[in-house]
Coordinates of C-alpha atoms and ligand atoms in Angstrom, one line a residue:
X1 CA -42.2 1.6 15.3
X2 CA -41.7 3.2 12.0
X3 CA -44.5 5.2 10.6
X4 CA -45.6 4.3 7.0
X5 CA -44.8 7.1 4.6
X6 CA -47.7 9.4 3.9
X7 CA -48.4 10.9 0.6
X8 CA -50.7 13.8 0.0
X9 CA -54.1 12.7 -1.4
X10 CA -53.5 14.5 -4.7
X11 CA -50.3 12.6 -5.5
X12 CA -51.1 10.0 -8.1
X13 CA -50.1 6.4 -7.4
X14 CA -47.8 5.9 -10.3
X15 CA -45.7 8.7 -8.8
X16 CA -45.7 7.0 -5.3
X17 CA -44.7 3.7 -6.8
X18 CA -41.9 5.3 -8.7
X19 CA -40.7 7.0 -5.5
X20 CA -40.9 3.7 -3.6
X21 CA -39.0 1.9 -6.4
X22 CA -36.3 4.6 -6.3
X23 CA -36.0 4.3 -2.5
X24 CA -35.6 0.6 -2.7
X25 CA -33.0 0.9 -5.4
X26 CA -31.1 3.5 -3.4
X27 CA -31.2 1.3 -0.3
X28 CA -29.9 -1.7 -2.3
X29 CA -27.2 0.5 -3.8
X30 CA -26.2 1.7 -0.3
X31 CA -26.0 -1.9 1.0
X32 CA -23.7 -3.1 -1.7
X33 CA -22.9 -1.5 -5.0
X34 CA -19.4 -2.7 -5.2
X35 CA -17.8 -6.1 -5.3
X36 CA -15.6 -6.9 -2.3
X37 CA -12.0 -7.6 -3.0
X38 CA -10.8 -11.3 -2.8
X39 CA -9.3 -12.0 0.6
X40 CA -7.1 -14.6 2.1
X41 CA -7.1 -15.5 5.8
X42 CA -3.6 -16.8 6.6
X43 CA -4.1 -16.6 10.4
X44 CA -7.1 -16.0 12.7
X45 CA -8.1 -12.3 12.4
X46 CA -5.6 -11.6 9.6
X47 CA -7.0 -10.9 6.1
X48 CA -4.9 -10.1 3.0
X49 CA -5.8 -9.0 -0.5
X50 CA -3.0 -9.7 -3.0
X51 CA -3.1 -7.0 -5.7
X52 CA -2.0 -7.7 -9.3
X53 CA 1.7 -7.6 -10.0
X54 CA 1.4 -4.8 -12.5
X55 CA 1.6 -1.1 -13.0
X56 CA -1.6 0.9 -12.2
X57 CA -3.9 1.0 -15.2
X58 CA -7.5 1.7 -16.2
X59 CA -8.0 -2.1 -16.4
X60 CA -6.9 -2.9 -12.9
X61 CA -8.2 0.4 -11.4
X62 CA -5.1 0.7 -9.2
X63 CA -5.5 -2.8 -7.5
X64 CA -1.8 -3.5 -7.7
X65 CA -0.6 -3.5 -4.0
X66 CA -1.1 -6.0 -1.2
X67 CA -3.7 -4.7 1.3
X68 CA -5.5 -6.1 4.3
X69 CA -6.7 -5.8 7.8
X70 CA -6.4 -7.2 11.3
X71 CA -9.4 -7.8 13.5
X72 CA -9.1 -7.4 17.3
X73 CA -11.8 -7.8 20.0
X74 CA -12.7 -4.1 19.9
X75 CA -11.9 -2.9 16.4
X76 CA -10.1 -3.3 13.1
X77 CA -6.9 -1.9 11.7
X78 CA -6.7 -1.6 7.9
X79 CA -3.2 -1.8 6.4
X80 CA -2.9 0.1 3.1
X81 CA -5.9 0.9 1.0
X82 CA -5.1 0.5 -2.7
X83 CA -4.4 2.8 -5.6
X84 CA -7.9 4.4 -6.0
X85 CA -11.0 5.3 -4.0
X86 CA -12.7 2.5 -5.9
X87 CA -10.2 -0.1 -4.6
X88 CA -10.6 1.3 -1.1
X89 CA -14.3 0.9 -1.3
X90 CA -13.9 -2.7 -2.5
X91 CA -11.6 -3.4 0.4
X92 CA -14.1 -1.9 2.9
X93 CA -16.9 -4.0 1.3
X94 CA -14.8 -7.2 1.8
X95 CA -14.0 -6.1 5.4
X96 CA -17.7 -5.6 6.1
X97 CA -18.4 -9.2 5.0
X98 CA -16.0 -10.4 7.7
X99 CA -16.8 -8.2 10.7
X100 CA -19.1 -5.5 11.9
X101 CA -16.6 -4.1 14.3
X102 CA -15.5 -0.5 13.7
X103 CA -12.4 0.4 11.8
X104 CA -10.4 2.4 14.3
X105 CA -7.1 2.7 12.4
X106 CA -6.0 3.0 8.8
X107 CA -2.3 2.4 8.6
X108 CA -0.3 3.5 5.5
X109 CA 3.1 1.7 5.0
X110 CA 4.5 4.6 2.9
X111 CA 3.4 7.4 0.5
X112 CA 3.3 5.6 -2.8
X113 CA -0.1 6.1 -4.5
X114 CA -0.9 2.4 -4.9
X115 CA -0.9 2.0 -1.1
X116 CA -2.6 5.2 0.0
X117 CA -5.2 6.3 -2.6
X118 CA -8.0 4.2 -1.2
X119 CA -7.9 6.0 2.1
X120 CA -10.9 8.2 1.4
X121 CA -13.1 5.1 1.4
X122 CA -12.6 4.9 5.2
X123 CA -13.2 8.6 5.9
X124 CA -16.8 8.0 7.2
X125 CA -15.5 5.4 9.7
X126 CA -13.8 8.2 11.7
X127 CA -10.7 6.1 11.9
X128 CA -7.3 7.4 12.8
X129 CA -5.0 7.5 9.8
X130 CA -1.6 6.4 11.0
X131 CA 1.8 6.7 9.2
X132 CA 5.5 7.5 9.4
X133 CA 6.4 10.9 10.9
X134 CA 7.5 11.9 7.3
X135 CA 4.4 10.6 5.5
X136 CA 2.4 13.8 5.6
X137 CA 5.3 15.8 4.2
X138 CA 5.8 13.2 1.4
X139 CA 2.1 13.2 0.5
X140 CA 2.0 17.0 0.4
X141 CA 5.1 17.3 -1.7
X142 CA 4.2 14.5 -4.2
X143 CA 0.5 14.0 -3.7
X144 CA -0.7 16.6 -6.2
X145 CA 1.5 15.1 -9.0
X146 CA 0.4 11.6 -8.1
X147 CA -3.3 12.7 -8.3
X148 CA -2.8 14.4 -11.7
X149 CA -1.0 11.3 -13.1
X150 CA -3.8 9.1 -11.7
X151 CA -6.6 11.1 -13.3
X152 CA -4.6 11.3 -16.6
X153 CA -3.8 7.5 -16.7
X154 CA -6.9 6.0 -15.1
X155 CA -9.7 8.4 -16.1
X156 CA -13.1 7.5 -14.5
X157 CA -11.5 4.7 -12.6
X158 CA -9.9 7.3 -10.4
X159 CA -13.1 9.1 -9.5
X160 CA -13.4 10.0 -5.8
X161 CA -9.7 9.6 -5.1
X162 CA -8.4 12.2 -2.6
X163 CA -5.3 12.8 -0.6
X164 CA -5.9 11.8 3.0
X165 CA -3.1 12.8 5.4
X166 CA -2.2 11.0 8.6
X167 CA -3.8 12.1 11.9
X168 CA -1.3 10.1 14.0
X169 CA 2.4 9.7 13.2
X170 CA 5.2 7.3 14.2
X171 CA 8.8 8.4 14.5
X172 CA 10.1 5.3 16.2
X173 CA 7.7 2.6 17.3
X174 CA 4.0 2.7 18.3
X175 CA 1.7 0.1 19.7
X176 CA -2.0 0.1 18.6
X177 CA -4.4 -1.9 20.8
X178 CA -7.3 -3.4 18.8
X179 CA -8.7 -5.1 21.9
X180 CA -6.8 -8.2 23.2
X181 CA -4.6 -7.7 20.1
X182 CA -1.6 -5.3 19.7
X183 CA 0.0 -4.1 16.5
X184 CA 3.5 -2.8 16.8
X185 CA 4.3 -0.2 14.2
X186 CA 7.9 0.7 13.4
X187 CA 9.2 3.7 11.4
X188 CA 12.3 3.1 9.4
X189 CA 15.2 5.4 8.3
X190 CA 15.1 6.1 4.5
X191 CA 15.1 2.8 2.6
X192 CA 12.5 2.1 -0.2
X193 CA 11.2 5.6 0.5
X194 CA 11.8 8.2 3.3
X195 CA 8.6 7.1 5.1
X196 CA 8.5 3.3 5.3
X197 CA 6.6 1.7 8.2
X198 CA 6.3 -2.0 9.1
X199 CA 3.4 -3.5 11.2
X200 CA 3.8 -6.6 13.4
X201 CA 0.6 -8.3 14.6
X202 CA 1.9 -9.8 17.8
X203 CA -0.9 -12.3 18.2
X204 CA -0.3 -14.1 14.9
X205 CA 3.4 -13.2 14.2
X206 CA 2.3 -11.6 10.9
X207 CA 4.8 -9.0 9.7
X208 CA 3.4 -6.5 7.1
X209 CA 6.4 -5.0 5.4
X210 CA 4.9 -2.7 2.8
X211 CA 7.5 -2.1 0.1
X212 CA 10.5 -3.0 2.3
X213 CA 9.8 -6.4 0.8
X214 CA 9.1 -7.1 -2.8
X215 CA 8.3 -10.5 -4.1
X216 CA 7.8 -11.3 -7.8
X217 CA 7.7 -7.5 -8.5
X218 CA 11.2 -6.2 -9.1
X219 CA 12.3 -4.1 -6.1
X220 CA 11.9 -0.3 -6.5
X221 CA 14.3 2.2 -5.1
X222 CA 12.8 5.6 -4.3
X223 CA 14.7 6.3 -1.1
X224 CA 18.3 5.2 -0.3
X225 CA 20.1 2.1 -1.5
X226 CA 22.3 1.8 1.6
X227 CA 19.4 2.5 3.8
X228 CA 17.4 -0.2 2.0
X229 CA 20.2 -2.8 2.5
X230 CA 20.6 -1.7 6.2
X231 CA 16.8 -2.2 6.7
X232 CA 17.0 -5.6 5.1
X233 CA 19.8 -6.6 7.5
X234 CA 17.8 -5.3 10.5
X235 CA 14.6 -7.0 9.4
X236 CA 16.3 -10.4 9.2
X237 CA 16.6 -10.4 13.0
X238 CA 12.9 -9.7 13.4
X239 CA 11.1 -13.0 14.3
X240 CA 7.9 -13.5 12.4
X241 CA 5.6 -16.5 11.5
X242 CA 4.8 -15.0 8.1
X243 CA 5.6 -12.0 6.0
X244 CA 3.3 -9.9 3.8
X245 CA 5.2 -8.2 1.0
X246 CA 4.0 -4.9 -0.5
X247 CA 3.8 -6.7 -3.9
X248 CA 3.7 -10.3 -4.7
X249 CA 3.7 -13.4 -2.5
X250 CA 6.4 -13.7 0.1
X251 CA 7.9 -17.1 0.9
X252 CA 9.1 -18.2 4.2
X253 CA 10.5 -15.6 6.6
X254 CA 13.3 -14.3 6.6
X255 CA 14.5 -16.1 3.5
X256 CA 11.8 -14.1 1.7
X257 CA 14.3 -11.2 1.8
X258 CA 17.1 -13.1 -0.1
X259 CA 16.3 -12.3 -3.7
X260 CA 15.5 -8.7 -3.0
X261 CA 18.8 -8.3 -1.2
X262 CA 20.7 -10.1 -4.0
X263 CA 19.2 -7.7 -6.6
X264 CA 20.0 -4.6 -4.5
X265 CA 23.6 -5.7 -3.7
X266 CA 24.2 -6.4 -7.4
X267 CA 22.8 -3.0 -8.3
X268 CA 25.1 -1.4 -5.8
X269 CA 28.2 -3.3 -6.9
X270 CA 27.5 -2.6 -10.6
X271 CA 26.8 1.1 -10.2
X272 CA 29.7 1.5 -7.9
X273 CA 32.1 -0.2 -10.4
X274 CA 30.7 2.0 -13.2
X275 CA 31.3 5.2 -11.3
X276 CA 34.8 4.1 -10.3
X277 CA 35.5 3.3 -14.0
X278 CA 34.5 6.9 -14.8
X279 CA 31.4 6.0 -16.7
X280 CA 28.6 8.5 -17.1
X281 CA 25.0 7.8 -16.1
X282 CA 24.0 7.2 -19.7
X283 CA 26.9 4.7 -20.2
X284 CA 25.9 3.0 -16.9
X285 CA 22.3 2.8 -18.1
X286 CA 23.6 0.9 -21.2
X287 CA 24.6 -2.7 -21.2
X288 CA 27.1 -2.5 -18.4
X289 CA 25.0 -3.6 -15.5
X290 CA 24.0 -7.2 -14.7
X291 CA 20.5 -7.9 -16.0
X292 CA 18.1 -8.6 -13.2
X293 CA 17.2 -12.2 -12.4
X294 CA 14.6 -13.4 -14.9
X295 CA 12.2 -14.3 -12.1
X296 CA 11.5 -10.6 -11.5
X297 CA 8.5 -9.0 -13.2
X298 CA 8.2 -5.4 -14.4
X299 CA 11.9 -5.2 -15.1
X300 CA 11.4 -2.9 -18.1
X301 CA 9.4 -0.5 -16.0
X302 CA 11.7 -0.2 -13.0
X303 CA 15.3 -1.5 -13.5
X304 CA 16.7 1.6 -15.4
X305 CA 15.0 3.9 -12.9
X306 CA 16.8 2.0 -10.1
X307 CA 20.1 2.3 -11.8
X308 CA 19.5 6.1 -12.1
X309 CA 18.6 6.4 -8.5
X310 CA 21.6 4.4 -7.3
X311 CA 23.9 6.4 -9.6
X312 CA 22.6 9.7 -8.2
X313 CA 23.1 8.4 -4.6
X314 CA 26.5 6.8 -5.1
X315 CA 28.3 9.2 -7.5
X316 CA 29.2 11.7 -4.7
X317 CA 30.4 9.0 -2.3
X318 CA 32.6 6.8 -4.4
Ligands
ZN1 ZN1 6.2 1.7 -2.8

């Protein structure tokens, strides 16, 4: 039984009514003051939110990466949390509409801000934060700059965003049991970044690739081009019923890797040829490289950066 609230006799009723109205409003706000993200449910227990294929902005509040969760018999694992605390809260709100089971794991596929900056929304769940063995180092090195840029570019939309470091790390593979459902995590050598992690839901054959797979969104190189191509080759042998890219919608597996591989191989061949011909970085950044396939989006934002990264990597080895 819950005792009715008592108010001292001298308190006037208008004050009491105001207090009750405030409590009711606060309770309603606690129940749901954010709109849940839109989810798709491609297999039993698998939920995916497709972020916009865009750079982070005030308008999208950092909702630009693919996120989701897998529901087991005992608990839930979240896979990537979005680019701001607000996006993380909206993901959590969507999750709570699907299940009341506890969130036991929050897995980050790599250190880029659009994948990790919603982590704080799951802090009260006492989940384990799981990532590649090098994730903490990457977040500590780059996190403060990522946060400054986020506050500068997104303003209020970035409120509440914090760096949340992993509490459990993966250096090779790790199985997480959600209750009658096992996720196999795999840490990769440097490829898209130096801390890429993939997640396979064995029950449904769903393979979450983080940014080892780009669809629609031009691939981004922030690690090692040879390593990225090696990872693609190894991933092709991984059986899966479906793939979830870090950005965009992946087609059938493993053909979903084809256009990314073509882009990266062309980049490698062009930059290698430019270096062998004695061209400088600025000459190489000119008109000498093959323009990316017109199907890719965000070419202006990332292609030249990829050429620079490939040039820096290849110039000492050609
Ligand atoms: Zn990334």
